[in-house]
GROMACS .gro file of N, CA and C in nm:
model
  390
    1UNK      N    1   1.198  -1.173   1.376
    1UNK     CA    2   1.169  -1.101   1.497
    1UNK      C    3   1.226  -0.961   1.483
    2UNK      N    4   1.140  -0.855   1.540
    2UNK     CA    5   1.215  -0.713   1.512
    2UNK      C    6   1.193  -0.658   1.698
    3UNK      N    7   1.272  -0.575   1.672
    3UNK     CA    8   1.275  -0.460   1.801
    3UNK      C    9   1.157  -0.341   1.805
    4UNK      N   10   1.078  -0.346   1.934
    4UNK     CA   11   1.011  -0.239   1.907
    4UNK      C   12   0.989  -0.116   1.829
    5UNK      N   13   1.129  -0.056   1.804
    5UNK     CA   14   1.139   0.014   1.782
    5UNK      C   15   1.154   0.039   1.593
    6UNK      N   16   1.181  -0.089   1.568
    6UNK     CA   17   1.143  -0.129   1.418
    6UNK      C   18   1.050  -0.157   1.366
    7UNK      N   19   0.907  -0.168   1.446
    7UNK     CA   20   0.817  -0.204   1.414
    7UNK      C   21   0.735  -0.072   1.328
    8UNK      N   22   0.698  -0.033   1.250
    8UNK     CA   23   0.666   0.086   1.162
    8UNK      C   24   0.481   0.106   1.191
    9UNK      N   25   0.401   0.008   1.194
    9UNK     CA   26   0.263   0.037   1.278
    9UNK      C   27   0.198  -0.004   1.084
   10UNK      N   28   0.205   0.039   0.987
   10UNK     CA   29   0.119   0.040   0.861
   10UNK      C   30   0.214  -0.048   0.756
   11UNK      N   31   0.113  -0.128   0.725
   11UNK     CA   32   0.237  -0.221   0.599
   11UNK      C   33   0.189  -0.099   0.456
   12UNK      N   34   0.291  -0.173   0.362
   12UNK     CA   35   0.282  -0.094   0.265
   12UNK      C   36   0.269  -0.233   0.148
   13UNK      N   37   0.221  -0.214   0.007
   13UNK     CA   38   0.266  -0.328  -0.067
   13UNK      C   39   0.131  -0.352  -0.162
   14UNK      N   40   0.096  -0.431  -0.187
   14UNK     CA   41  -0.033  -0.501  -0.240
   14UNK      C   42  -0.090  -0.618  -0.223
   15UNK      N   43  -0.226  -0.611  -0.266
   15UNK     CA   44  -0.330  -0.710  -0.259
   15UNK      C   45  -0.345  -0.740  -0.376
   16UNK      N   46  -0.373  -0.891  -0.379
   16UNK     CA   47  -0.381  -0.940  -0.505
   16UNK      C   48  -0.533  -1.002  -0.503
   17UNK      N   49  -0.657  -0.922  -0.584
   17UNK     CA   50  -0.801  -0.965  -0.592
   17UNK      C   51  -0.806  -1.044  -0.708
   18UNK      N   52  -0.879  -1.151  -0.668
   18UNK     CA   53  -0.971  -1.223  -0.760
   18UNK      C   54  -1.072  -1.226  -0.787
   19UNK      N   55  -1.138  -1.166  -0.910
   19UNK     CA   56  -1.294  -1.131  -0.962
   19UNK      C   57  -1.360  -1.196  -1.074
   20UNK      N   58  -1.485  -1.198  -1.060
   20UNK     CA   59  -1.518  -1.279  -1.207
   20UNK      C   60  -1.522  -1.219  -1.320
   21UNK      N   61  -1.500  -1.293  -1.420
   21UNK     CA   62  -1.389  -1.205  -1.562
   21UNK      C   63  -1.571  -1.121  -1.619
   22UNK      N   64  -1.706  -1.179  -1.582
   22UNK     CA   65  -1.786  -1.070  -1.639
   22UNK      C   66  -1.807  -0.965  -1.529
   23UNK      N   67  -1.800  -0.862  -1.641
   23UNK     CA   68  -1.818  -0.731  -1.555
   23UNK      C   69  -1.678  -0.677  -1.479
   24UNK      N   70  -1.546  -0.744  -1.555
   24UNK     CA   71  -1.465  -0.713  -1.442
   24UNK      C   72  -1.377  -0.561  -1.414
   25UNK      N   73  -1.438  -0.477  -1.545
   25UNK     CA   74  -1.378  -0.346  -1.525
   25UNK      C   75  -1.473  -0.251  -1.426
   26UNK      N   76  -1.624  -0.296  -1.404
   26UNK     CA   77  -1.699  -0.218  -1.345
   26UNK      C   78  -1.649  -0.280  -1.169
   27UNK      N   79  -1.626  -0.387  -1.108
   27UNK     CA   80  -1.564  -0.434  -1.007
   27UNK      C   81  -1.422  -0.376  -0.972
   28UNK      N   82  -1.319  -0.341  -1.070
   28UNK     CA   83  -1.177  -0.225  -1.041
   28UNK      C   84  -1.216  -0.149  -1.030
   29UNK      N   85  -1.335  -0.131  -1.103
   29UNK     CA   86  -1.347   0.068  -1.065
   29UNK      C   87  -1.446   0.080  -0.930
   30UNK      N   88  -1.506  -0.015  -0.870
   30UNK     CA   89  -1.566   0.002  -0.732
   30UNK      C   90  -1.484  -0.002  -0.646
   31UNK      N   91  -1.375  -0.127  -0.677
   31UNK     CA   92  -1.257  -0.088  -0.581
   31UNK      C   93  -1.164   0.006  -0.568
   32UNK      N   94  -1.123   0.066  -0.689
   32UNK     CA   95  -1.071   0.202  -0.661
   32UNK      C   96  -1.159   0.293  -0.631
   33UNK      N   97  -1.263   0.294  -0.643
   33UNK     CA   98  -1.340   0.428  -0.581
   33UNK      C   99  -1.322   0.361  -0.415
   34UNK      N  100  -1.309   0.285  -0.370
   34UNK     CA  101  -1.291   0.219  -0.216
   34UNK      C  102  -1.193   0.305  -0.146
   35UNK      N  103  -1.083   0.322  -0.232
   35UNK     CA  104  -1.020   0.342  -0.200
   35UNK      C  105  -0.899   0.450  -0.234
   36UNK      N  106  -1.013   0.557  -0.297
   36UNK     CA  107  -0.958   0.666  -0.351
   36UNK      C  108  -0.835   0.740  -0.290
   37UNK      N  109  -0.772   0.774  -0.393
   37UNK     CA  110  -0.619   0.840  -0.301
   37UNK      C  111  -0.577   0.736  -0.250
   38UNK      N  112  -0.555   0.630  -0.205
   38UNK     CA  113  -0.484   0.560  -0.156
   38UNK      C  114  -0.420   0.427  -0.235
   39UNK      N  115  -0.494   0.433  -0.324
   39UNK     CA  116  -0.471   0.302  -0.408
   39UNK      C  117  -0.472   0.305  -0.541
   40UNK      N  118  -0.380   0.233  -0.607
   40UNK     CA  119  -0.414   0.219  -0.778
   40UNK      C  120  -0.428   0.039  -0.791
   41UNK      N  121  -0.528   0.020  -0.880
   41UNK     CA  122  -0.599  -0.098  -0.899
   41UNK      C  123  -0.528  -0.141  -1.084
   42UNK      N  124  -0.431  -0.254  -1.075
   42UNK     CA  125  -0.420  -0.306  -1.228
   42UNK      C  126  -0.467  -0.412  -1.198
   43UNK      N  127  -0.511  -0.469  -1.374
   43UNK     CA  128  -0.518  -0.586  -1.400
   43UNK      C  129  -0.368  -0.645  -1.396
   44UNK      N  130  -0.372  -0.772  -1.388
   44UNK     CA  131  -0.244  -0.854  -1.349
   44UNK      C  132  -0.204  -0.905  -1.532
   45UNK      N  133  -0.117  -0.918  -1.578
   45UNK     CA  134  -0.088  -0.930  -1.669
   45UNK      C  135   0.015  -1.117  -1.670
   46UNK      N  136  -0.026  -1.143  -1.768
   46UNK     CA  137   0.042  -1.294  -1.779
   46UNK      C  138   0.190  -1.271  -1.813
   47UNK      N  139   0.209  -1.187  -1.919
   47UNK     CA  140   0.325  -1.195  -1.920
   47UNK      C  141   0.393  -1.023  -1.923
   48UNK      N  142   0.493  -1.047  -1.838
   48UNK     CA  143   0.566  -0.902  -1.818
   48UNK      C  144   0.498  -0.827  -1.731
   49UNK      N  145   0.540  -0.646  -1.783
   49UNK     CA  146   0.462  -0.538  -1.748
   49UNK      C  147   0.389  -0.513  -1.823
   50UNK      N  148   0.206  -0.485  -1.831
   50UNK     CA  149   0.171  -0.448  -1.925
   50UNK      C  150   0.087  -0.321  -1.910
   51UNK      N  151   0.066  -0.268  -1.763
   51UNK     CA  152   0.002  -0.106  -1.791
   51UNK      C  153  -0.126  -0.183  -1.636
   52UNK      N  154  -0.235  -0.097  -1.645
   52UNK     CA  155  -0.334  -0.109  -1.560
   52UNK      C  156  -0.434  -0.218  -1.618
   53UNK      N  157  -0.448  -0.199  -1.794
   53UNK     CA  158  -0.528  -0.322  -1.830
   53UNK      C  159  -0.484  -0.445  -1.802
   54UNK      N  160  -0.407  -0.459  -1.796
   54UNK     CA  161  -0.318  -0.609  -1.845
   54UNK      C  162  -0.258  -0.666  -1.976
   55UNK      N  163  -0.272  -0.564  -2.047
   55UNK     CA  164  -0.227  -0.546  -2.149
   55UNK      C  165  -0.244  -0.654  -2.263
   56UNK      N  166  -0.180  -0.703  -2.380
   56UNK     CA  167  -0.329  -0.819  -2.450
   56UNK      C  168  -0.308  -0.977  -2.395
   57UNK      N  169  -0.211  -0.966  -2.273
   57UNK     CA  170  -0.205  -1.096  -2.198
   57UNK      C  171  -0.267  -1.094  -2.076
   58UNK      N  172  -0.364  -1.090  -2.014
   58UNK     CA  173  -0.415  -1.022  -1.910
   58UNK      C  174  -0.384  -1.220  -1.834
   59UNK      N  175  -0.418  -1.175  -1.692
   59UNK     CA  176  -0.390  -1.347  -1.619
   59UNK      C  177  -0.515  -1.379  -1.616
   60UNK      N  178  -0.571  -1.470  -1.641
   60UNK     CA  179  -0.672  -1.572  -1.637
   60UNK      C  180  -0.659  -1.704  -1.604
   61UNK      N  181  -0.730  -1.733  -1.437
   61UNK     CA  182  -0.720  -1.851  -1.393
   61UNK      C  183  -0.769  -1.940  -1.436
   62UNK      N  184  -0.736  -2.087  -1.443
   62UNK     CA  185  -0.814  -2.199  -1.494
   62UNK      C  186  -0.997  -2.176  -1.492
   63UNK      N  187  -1.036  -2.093  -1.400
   63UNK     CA  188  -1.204  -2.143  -1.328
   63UNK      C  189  -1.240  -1.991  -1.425
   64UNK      N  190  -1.134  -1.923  -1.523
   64UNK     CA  191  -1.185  -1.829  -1.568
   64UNK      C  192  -1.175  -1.695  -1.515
   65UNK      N  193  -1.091  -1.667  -1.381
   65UNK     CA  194  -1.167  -1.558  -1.339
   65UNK      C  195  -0.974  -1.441  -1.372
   66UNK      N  196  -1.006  -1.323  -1.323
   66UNK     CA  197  -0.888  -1.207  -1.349
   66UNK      C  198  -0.855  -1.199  -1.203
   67UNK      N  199  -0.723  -1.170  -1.202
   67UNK     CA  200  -0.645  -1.143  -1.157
   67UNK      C  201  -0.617  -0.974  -1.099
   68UNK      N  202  -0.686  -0.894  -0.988
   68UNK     CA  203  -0.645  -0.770  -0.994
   68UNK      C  204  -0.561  -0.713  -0.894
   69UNK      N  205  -0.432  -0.635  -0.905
   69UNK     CA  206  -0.335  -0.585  -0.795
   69UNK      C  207  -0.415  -0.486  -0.773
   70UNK      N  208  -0.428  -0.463  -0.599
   70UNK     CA  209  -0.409  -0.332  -0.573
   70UNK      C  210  -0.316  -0.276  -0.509
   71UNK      N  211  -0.284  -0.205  -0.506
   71UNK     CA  212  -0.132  -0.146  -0.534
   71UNK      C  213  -0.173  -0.004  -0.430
   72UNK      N  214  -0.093  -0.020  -0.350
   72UNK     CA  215  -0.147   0.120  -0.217
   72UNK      C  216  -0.039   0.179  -0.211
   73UNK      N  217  -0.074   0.287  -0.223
   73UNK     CA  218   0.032   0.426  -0.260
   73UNK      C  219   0.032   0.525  -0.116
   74UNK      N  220  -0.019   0.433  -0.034
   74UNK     CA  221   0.001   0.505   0.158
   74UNK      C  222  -0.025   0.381   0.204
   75UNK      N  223   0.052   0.387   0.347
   75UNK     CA  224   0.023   0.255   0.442
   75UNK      C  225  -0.103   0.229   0.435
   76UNK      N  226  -0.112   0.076   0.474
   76UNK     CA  227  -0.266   0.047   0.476
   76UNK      C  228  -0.247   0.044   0.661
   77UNK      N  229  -0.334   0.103   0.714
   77UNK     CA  230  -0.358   0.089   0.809
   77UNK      C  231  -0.404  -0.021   0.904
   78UNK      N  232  -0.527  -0.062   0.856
   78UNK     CA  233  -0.611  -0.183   0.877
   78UNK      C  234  -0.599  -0.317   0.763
   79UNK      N  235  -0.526  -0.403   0.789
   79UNK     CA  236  -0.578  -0.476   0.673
   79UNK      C  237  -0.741  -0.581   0.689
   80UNK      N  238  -0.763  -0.551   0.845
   80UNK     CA  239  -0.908  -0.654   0.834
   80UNK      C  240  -1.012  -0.546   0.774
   81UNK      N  241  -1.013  -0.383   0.789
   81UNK     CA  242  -1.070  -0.309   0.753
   81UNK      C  243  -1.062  -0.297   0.578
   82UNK      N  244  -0.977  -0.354   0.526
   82UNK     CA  245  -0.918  -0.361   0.351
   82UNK      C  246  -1.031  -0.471   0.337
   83UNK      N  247  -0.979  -0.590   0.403
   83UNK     CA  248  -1.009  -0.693   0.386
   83UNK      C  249  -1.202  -0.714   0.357
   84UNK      N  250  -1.248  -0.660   0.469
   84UNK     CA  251  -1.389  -0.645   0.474
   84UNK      C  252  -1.462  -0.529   0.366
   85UNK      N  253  -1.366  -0.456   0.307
   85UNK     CA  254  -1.411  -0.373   0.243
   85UNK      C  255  -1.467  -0.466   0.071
   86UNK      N  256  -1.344  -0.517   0.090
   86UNK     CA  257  -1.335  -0.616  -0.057
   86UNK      C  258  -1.462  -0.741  -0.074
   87UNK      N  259  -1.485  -0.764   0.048
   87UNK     CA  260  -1.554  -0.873   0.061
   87UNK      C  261  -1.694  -0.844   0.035
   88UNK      N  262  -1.738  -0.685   0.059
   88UNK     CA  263  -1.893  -0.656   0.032
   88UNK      C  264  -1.854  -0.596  -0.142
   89UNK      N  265  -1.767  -0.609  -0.207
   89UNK     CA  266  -1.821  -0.535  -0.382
   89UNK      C  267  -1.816  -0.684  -0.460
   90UNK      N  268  -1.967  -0.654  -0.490
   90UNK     CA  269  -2.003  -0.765  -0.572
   90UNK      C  270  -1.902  -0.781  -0.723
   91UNK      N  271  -1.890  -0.907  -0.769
   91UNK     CA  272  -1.780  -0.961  -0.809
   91UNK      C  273  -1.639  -1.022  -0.790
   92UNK      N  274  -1.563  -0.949  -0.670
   92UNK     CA  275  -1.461  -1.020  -0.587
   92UNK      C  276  -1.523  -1.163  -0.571
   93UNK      N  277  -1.413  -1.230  -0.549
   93UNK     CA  278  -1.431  -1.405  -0.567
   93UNK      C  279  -1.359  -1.424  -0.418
   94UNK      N  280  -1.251  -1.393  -0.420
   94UNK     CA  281  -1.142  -1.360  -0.316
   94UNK      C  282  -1.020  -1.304  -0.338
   95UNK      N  283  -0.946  -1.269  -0.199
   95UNK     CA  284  -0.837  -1.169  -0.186
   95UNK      C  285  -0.707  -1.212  -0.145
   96UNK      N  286  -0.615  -1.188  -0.104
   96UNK     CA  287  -0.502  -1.227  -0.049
   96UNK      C  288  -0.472  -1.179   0.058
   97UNK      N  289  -0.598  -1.139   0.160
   97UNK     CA  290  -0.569  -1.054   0.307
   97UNK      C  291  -0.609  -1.230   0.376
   98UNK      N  292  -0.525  -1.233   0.481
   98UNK     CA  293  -0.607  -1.341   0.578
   98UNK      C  294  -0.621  -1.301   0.668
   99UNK      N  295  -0.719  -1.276   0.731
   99UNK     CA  296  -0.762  -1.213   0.871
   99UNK      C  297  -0.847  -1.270   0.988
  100UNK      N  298  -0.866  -1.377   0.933
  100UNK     CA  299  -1.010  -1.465   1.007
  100UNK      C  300  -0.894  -1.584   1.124
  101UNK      N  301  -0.726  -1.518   1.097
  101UNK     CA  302  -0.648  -1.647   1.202
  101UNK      C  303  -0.602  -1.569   1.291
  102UNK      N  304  -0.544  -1.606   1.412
  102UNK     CA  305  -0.487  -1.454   1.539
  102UNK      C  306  -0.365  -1.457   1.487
  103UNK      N  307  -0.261  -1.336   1.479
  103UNK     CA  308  -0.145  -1.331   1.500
  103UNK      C  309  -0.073  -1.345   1.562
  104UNK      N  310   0.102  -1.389   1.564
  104UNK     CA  311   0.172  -1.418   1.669
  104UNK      C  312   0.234  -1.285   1.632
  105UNK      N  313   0.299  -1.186   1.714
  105UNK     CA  314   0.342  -1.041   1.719
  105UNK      C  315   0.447  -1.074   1.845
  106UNK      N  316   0.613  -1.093   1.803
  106UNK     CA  317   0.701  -1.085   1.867
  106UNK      C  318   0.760  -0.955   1.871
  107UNK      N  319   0.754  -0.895   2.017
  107UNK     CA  320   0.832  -0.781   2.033
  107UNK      C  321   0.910  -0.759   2.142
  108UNK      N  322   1.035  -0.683   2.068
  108UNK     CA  323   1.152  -0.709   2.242
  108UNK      C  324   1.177  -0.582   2.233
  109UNK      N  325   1.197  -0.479   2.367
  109UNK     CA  326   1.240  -0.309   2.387
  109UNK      C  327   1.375  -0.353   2.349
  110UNK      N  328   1.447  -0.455   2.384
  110UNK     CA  329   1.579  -0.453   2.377
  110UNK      C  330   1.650  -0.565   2.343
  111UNK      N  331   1.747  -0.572   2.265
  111UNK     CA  332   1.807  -0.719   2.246
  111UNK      C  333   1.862  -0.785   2.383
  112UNK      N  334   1.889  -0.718   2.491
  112UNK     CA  335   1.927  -0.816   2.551
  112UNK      C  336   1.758  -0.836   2.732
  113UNK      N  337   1.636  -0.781   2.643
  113UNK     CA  338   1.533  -0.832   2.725
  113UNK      C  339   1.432  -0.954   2.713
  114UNK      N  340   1.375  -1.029   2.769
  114UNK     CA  341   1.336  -1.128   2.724
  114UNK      C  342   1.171  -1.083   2.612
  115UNK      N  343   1.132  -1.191   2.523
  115UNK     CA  344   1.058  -1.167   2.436
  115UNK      C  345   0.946  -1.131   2.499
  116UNK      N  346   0.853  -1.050   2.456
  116UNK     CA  347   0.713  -1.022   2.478
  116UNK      C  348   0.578  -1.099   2.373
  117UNK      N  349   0.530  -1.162   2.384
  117UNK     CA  350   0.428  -1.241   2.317
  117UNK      C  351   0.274  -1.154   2.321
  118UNK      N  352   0.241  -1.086   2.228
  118UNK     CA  353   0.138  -1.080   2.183
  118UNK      C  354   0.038  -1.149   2.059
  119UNK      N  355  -0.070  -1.140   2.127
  119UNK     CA  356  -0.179  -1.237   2.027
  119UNK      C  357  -0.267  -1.123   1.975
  120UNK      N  358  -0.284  -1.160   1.896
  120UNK     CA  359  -0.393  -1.021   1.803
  120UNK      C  360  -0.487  -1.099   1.683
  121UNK      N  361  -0.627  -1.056   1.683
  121UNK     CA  362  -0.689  -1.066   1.605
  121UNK      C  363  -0.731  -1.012   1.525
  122UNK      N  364  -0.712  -1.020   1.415
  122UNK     CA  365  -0.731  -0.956   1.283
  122UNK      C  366  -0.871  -0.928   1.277
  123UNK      N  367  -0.944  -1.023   1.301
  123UNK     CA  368  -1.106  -0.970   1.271
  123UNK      C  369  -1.170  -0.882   1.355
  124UNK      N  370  -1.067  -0.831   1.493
  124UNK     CA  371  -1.135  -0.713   1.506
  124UNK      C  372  -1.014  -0.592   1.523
  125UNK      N  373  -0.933  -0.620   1.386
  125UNK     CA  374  -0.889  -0.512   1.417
  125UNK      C  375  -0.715  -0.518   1.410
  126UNK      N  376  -0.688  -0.612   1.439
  126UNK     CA  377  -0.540  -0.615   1.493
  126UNK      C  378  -0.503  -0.525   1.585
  127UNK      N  379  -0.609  -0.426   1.695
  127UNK     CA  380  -0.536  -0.351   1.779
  127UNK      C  381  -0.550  -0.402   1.885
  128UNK      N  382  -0.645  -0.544   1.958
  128UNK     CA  383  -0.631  -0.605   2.034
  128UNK      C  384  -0.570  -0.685   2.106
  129UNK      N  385  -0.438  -0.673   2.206
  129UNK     CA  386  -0.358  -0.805   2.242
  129UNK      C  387  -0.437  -0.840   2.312
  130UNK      N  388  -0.419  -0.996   2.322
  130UNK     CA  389  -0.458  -1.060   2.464
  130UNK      C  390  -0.378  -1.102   2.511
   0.00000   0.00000   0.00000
């Protein structure tokens, strides 16, 4: 639980995409063009650090497919707006945004006021309480 006033409004961090291993450098580079200036796109690497390729261990899931971070170098603002972006470039399999459940959003002005309960839905937005 945080205090209003801790609440910062934009997460920061990464998404972790899953794409199918053919074609999968032309699929990073649609997603970084998505999201130009704001994002750098690696392959996920099996073992260690290995650069943006993945270096000669790249991660490969059992069903075959790669592993790609994107890596956001400014708050993401929207993540259902991330989320939906990913979902129309052909090749993504899936992502690590969940947005399709409501949020529980605890916020108090003050430690000694009682809690405020907001509900928010991600699929349109997360700027909606009810």
């Amino acid at each position: 639980m945080i205090t209003e006033n801790q609440y910062m409004g934009g997460l920061e961090g990464s998404i972790p995409v899953l794409v199918q291993a053919l074609n999968w450098m032309e699929t990073a580079e649609e997603i970084d063009d998505l999201f130009l200036g704001d994002a750098e796109v690696w392959r996920r690497s099996s073992i260690g650090q290995a650069g943006p390729m993945g270096g000669d261990f790249p991660f490969i899931t059992r069903e075959g497919h790669n592993v790609l971070d994107v890596i956001f170098t400014s708050p993401i603002q929207s993540l259902a707006e991330v989320a939906e972006s990913l979902d129309k470039v052909d090749g993504v399999v899936d992502h690590g945004v969940i947005s399709k459940f409501p949020l529980v959003l605890f916020l108090s002005p003050s430690k000694l006021l009682p809690v405020s309960l907001y509900l928010f839905s991600c699929v349109q937005g997360c700027n909606n309480a009810v």
